[in-house]
Coordinates of C-alpha atoms in Angstrom, one line a residue:
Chain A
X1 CA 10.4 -14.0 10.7
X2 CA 10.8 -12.9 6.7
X3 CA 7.5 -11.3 6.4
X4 CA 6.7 -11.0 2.8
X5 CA 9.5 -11.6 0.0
X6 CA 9.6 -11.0 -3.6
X7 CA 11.8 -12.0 -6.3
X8 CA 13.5 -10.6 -8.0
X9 CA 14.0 -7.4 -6.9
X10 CA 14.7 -5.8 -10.4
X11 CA 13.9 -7.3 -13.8
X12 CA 14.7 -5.5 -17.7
X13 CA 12.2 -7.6 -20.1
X14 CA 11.8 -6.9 -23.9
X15 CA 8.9 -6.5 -25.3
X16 CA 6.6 -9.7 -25.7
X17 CA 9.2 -12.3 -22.8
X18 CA 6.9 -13.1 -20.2
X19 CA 7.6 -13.6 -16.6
X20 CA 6.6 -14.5 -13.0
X21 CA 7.2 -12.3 -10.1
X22 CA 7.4 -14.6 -6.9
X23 CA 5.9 -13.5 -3.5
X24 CA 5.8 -15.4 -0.4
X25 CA 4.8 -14.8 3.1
X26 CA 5.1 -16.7 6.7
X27 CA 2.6 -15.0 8.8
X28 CA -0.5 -17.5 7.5
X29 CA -2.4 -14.3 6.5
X30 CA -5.6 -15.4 4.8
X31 CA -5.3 -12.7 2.0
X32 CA -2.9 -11.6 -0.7
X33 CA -2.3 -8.8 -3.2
X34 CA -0.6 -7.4 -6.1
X35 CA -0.4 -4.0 -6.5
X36 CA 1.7 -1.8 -8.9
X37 CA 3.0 1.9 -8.3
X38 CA 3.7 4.2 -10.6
X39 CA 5.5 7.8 -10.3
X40 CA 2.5 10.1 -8.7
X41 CA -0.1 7.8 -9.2
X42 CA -0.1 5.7 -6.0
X43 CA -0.7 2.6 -5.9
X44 CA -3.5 0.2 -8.0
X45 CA -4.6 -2.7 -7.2
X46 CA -4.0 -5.7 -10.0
X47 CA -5.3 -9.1 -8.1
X48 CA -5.7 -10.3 -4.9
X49 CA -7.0 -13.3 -3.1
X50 CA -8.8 -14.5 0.0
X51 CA -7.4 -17.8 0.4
X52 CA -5.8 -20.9 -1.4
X53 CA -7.4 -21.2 -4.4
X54 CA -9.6 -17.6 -4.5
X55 CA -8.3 -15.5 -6.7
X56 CA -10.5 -11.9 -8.2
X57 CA -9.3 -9.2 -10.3
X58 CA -8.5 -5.4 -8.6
X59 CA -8.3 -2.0 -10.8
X60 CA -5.9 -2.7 -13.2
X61 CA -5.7 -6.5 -14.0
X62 CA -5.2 -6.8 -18.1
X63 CA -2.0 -8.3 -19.1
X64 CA -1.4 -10.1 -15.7
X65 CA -2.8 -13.6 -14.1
X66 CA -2.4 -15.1 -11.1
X67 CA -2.9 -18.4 -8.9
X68 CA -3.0 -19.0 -5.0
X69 CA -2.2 -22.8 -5.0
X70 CA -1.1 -22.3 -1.2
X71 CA -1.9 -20.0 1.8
X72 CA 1.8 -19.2 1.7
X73 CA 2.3 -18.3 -2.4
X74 CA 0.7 -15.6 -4.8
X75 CA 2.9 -15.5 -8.0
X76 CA 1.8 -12.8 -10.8
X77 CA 2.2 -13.8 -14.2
X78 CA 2.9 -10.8 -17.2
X79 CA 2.3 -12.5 -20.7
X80 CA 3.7 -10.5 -23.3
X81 CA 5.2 -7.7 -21.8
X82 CA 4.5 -3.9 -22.8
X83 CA 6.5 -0.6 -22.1
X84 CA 3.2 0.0 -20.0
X85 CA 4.3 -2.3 -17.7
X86 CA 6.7 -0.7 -16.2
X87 CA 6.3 -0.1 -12.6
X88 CA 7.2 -1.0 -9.4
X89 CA 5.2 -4.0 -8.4
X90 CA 4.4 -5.0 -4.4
X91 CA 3.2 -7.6 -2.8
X92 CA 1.0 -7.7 0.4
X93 CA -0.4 -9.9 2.9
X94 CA -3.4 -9.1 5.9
X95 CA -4.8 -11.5 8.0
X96 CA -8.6 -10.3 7.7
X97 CA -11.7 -11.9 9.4
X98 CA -15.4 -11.0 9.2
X99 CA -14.8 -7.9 11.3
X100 CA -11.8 -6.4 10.8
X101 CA -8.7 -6.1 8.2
X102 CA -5.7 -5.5 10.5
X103 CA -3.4 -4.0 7.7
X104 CA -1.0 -4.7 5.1
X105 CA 2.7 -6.2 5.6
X106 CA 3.9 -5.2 2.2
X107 CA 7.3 -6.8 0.4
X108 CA 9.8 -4.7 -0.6
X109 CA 8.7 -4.7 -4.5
X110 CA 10.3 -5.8 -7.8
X111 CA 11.5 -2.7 -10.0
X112 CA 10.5 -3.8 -13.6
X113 CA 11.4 -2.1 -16.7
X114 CA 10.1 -3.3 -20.0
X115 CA 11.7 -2.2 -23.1
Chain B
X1 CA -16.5 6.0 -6.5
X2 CA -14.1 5.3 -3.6
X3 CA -11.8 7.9 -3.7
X4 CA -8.7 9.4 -1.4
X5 CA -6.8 12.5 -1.5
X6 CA -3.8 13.5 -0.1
X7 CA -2.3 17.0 0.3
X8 CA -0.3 18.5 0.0
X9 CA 1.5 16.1 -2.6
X10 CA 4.6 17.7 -0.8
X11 CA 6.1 19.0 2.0
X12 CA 9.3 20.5 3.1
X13 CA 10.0 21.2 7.0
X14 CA 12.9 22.7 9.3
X15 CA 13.6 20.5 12.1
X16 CA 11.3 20.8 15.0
X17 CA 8.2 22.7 12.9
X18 CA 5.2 20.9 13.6
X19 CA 2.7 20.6 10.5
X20 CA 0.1 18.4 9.3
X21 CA -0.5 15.9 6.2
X22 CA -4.5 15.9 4.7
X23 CA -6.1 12.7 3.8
X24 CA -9.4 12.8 2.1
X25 CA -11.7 10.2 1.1
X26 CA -15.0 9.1 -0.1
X27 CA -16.1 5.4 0.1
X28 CA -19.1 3.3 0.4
X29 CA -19.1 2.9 4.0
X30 CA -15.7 3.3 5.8
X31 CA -14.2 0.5 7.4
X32 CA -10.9 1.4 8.3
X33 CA -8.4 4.2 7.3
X34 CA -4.7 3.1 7.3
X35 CA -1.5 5.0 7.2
X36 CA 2.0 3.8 5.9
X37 CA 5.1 5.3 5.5
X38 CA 7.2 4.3 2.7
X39 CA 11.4 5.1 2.1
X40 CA 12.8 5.1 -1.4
X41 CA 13.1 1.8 -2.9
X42 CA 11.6 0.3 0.1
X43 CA 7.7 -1.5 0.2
X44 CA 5.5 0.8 2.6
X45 CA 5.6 0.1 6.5
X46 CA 2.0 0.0 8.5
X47 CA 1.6 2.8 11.0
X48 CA -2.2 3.0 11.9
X49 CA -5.0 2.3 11.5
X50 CA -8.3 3.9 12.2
X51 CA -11.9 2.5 12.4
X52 CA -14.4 5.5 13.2
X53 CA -14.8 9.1 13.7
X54 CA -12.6 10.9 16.9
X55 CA -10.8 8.0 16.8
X56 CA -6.9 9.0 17.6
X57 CA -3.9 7.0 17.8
X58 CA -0.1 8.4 18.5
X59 CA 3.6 6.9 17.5
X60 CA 6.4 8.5 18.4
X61 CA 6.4 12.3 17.3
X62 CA 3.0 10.9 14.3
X63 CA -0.5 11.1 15.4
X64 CA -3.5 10.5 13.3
X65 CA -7.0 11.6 13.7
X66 CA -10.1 10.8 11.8
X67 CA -13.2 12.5 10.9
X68 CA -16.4 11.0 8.9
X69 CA -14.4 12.6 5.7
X70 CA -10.7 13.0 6.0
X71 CA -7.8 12.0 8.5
X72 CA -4.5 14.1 9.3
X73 CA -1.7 12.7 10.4
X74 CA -0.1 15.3 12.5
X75 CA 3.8 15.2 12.8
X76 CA 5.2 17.3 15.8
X77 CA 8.7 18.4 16.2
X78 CA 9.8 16.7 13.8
X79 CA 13.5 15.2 12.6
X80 CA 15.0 14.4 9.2
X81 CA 14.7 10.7 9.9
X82 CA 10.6 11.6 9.8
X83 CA 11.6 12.2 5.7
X84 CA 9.4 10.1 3.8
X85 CA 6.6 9.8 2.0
X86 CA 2.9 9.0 3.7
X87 CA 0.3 7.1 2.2
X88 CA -3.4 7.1 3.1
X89 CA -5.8 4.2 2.3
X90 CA -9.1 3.5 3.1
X91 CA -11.2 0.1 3.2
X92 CA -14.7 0.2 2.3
X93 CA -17.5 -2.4 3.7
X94 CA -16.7 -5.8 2.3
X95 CA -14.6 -8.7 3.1
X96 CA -11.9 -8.4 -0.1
X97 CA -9.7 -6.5 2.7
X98 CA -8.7 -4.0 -0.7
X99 CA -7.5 -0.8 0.0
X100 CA -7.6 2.5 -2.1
X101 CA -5.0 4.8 -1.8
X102 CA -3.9 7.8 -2.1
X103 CA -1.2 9.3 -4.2
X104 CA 0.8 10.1 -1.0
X105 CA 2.8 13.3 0.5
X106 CA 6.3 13.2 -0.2
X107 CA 7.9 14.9 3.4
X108 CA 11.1 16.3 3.7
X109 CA 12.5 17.8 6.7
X110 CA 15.8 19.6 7.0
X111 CA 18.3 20.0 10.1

């Protein structure tokens, strides 16, 4: 059982390349999310979606998009990278119903540095 | 806002001296507080989670308690293998499952 995985696991980008970090999980969870982490600022939420083809924006979403074409796949998309980009970026699954959220399984993050 | 707070931002212990992390938070109606521990260069691991107030759960040498406006996660006797750092996250009423967290509490303990 692989859990969540991300690719890569690091990245260097110049300014203005664009790229797509890959996440994928096998549990079925319903929902998905992107979050980035930054040195003493915990982490912030950039999108997330409740199923296949849901997708909303979290805290900090400008310069990124996303799609959920599947239940298994949430790719994020940066478009013209910035130095303000750089960060750690996670992905996350939960399997959530009306009730209850029973937690994240988080991947093991993409180390991006944009310069 | 939804807000959590963690103190102290960190923490270093001898082996074996029991202390406790602070978690924080304000949010529009609490629907679960989660803790996660998280190694260097790894993705944070789920540990608990809470739903209401004097609710307690234990793991090992962790347990974490919750009141209607913080948590502590209290770590007895612990070990160096404890060292990490603990994040706190709450979920506030709603079906987007988000969670805000805090900036977490970078632990170190020392044989």
């Amino acid at each position: 059982n692989a859990g969540v995985t991300q690719t890569p696991k690091f990245r260097i980008l110049k300014i203005g390349q664009s790229m797509t970090l890959q996440c994928t999980q096998d549990m079925n969870h319903n929902y998905m999310y992107w979050y980035r982490q930054d040195p003493g600022m915990g982490l912030k939420l950039i999108y997330y979606s409740v199923g296949a083809g849901i997708t909303d924006k979290g805290e900090v979403p400008n310069g990124y998009n996303v799609s959920r074409s599947t239940t298994e796949d949430f790719p994020l998309r940066l478009e013209l990278a910035a130095p303000s980009q750089t960060s750690v970026y996670f992905c996350a699954s939960s399997y959530s119903d009306k009730q209850v959220n029973y937690g994240y399984t988080f991947g093991s993050g993409t180390r991006l540095t944009v310069v | 806002e939804d807000q959590v707070t963690q103190s102290p931002e960190a923490l270093r212990l001898q082996e074996g001296e029991s202390s406790s992390l602070n978690c924080s938070y304000t949010v529009s109606g609490l629907r679960g507080l989660f803790w996660y521990r998280q190694d260097p260069g790894k993705g944070p691991e789920f540990l608990f989670t809470l739903y209401s107030a004097g609710e307690e759960k234990e793991k090992e040498r962790l347990k974490a308690t919750l009141t209607k406006k913080e948590s502590f996660l209290h770590i007895t006797a612990p070990k160096p293998e404890d060292s990490a750092t603990y994040l706190c996250a709450v979920q506030a009423r709603g079906n987007t499952g988000k969670l805000i967290f805090g900036q977490g509490t970078t632990l170190q303990v020392k044989p």
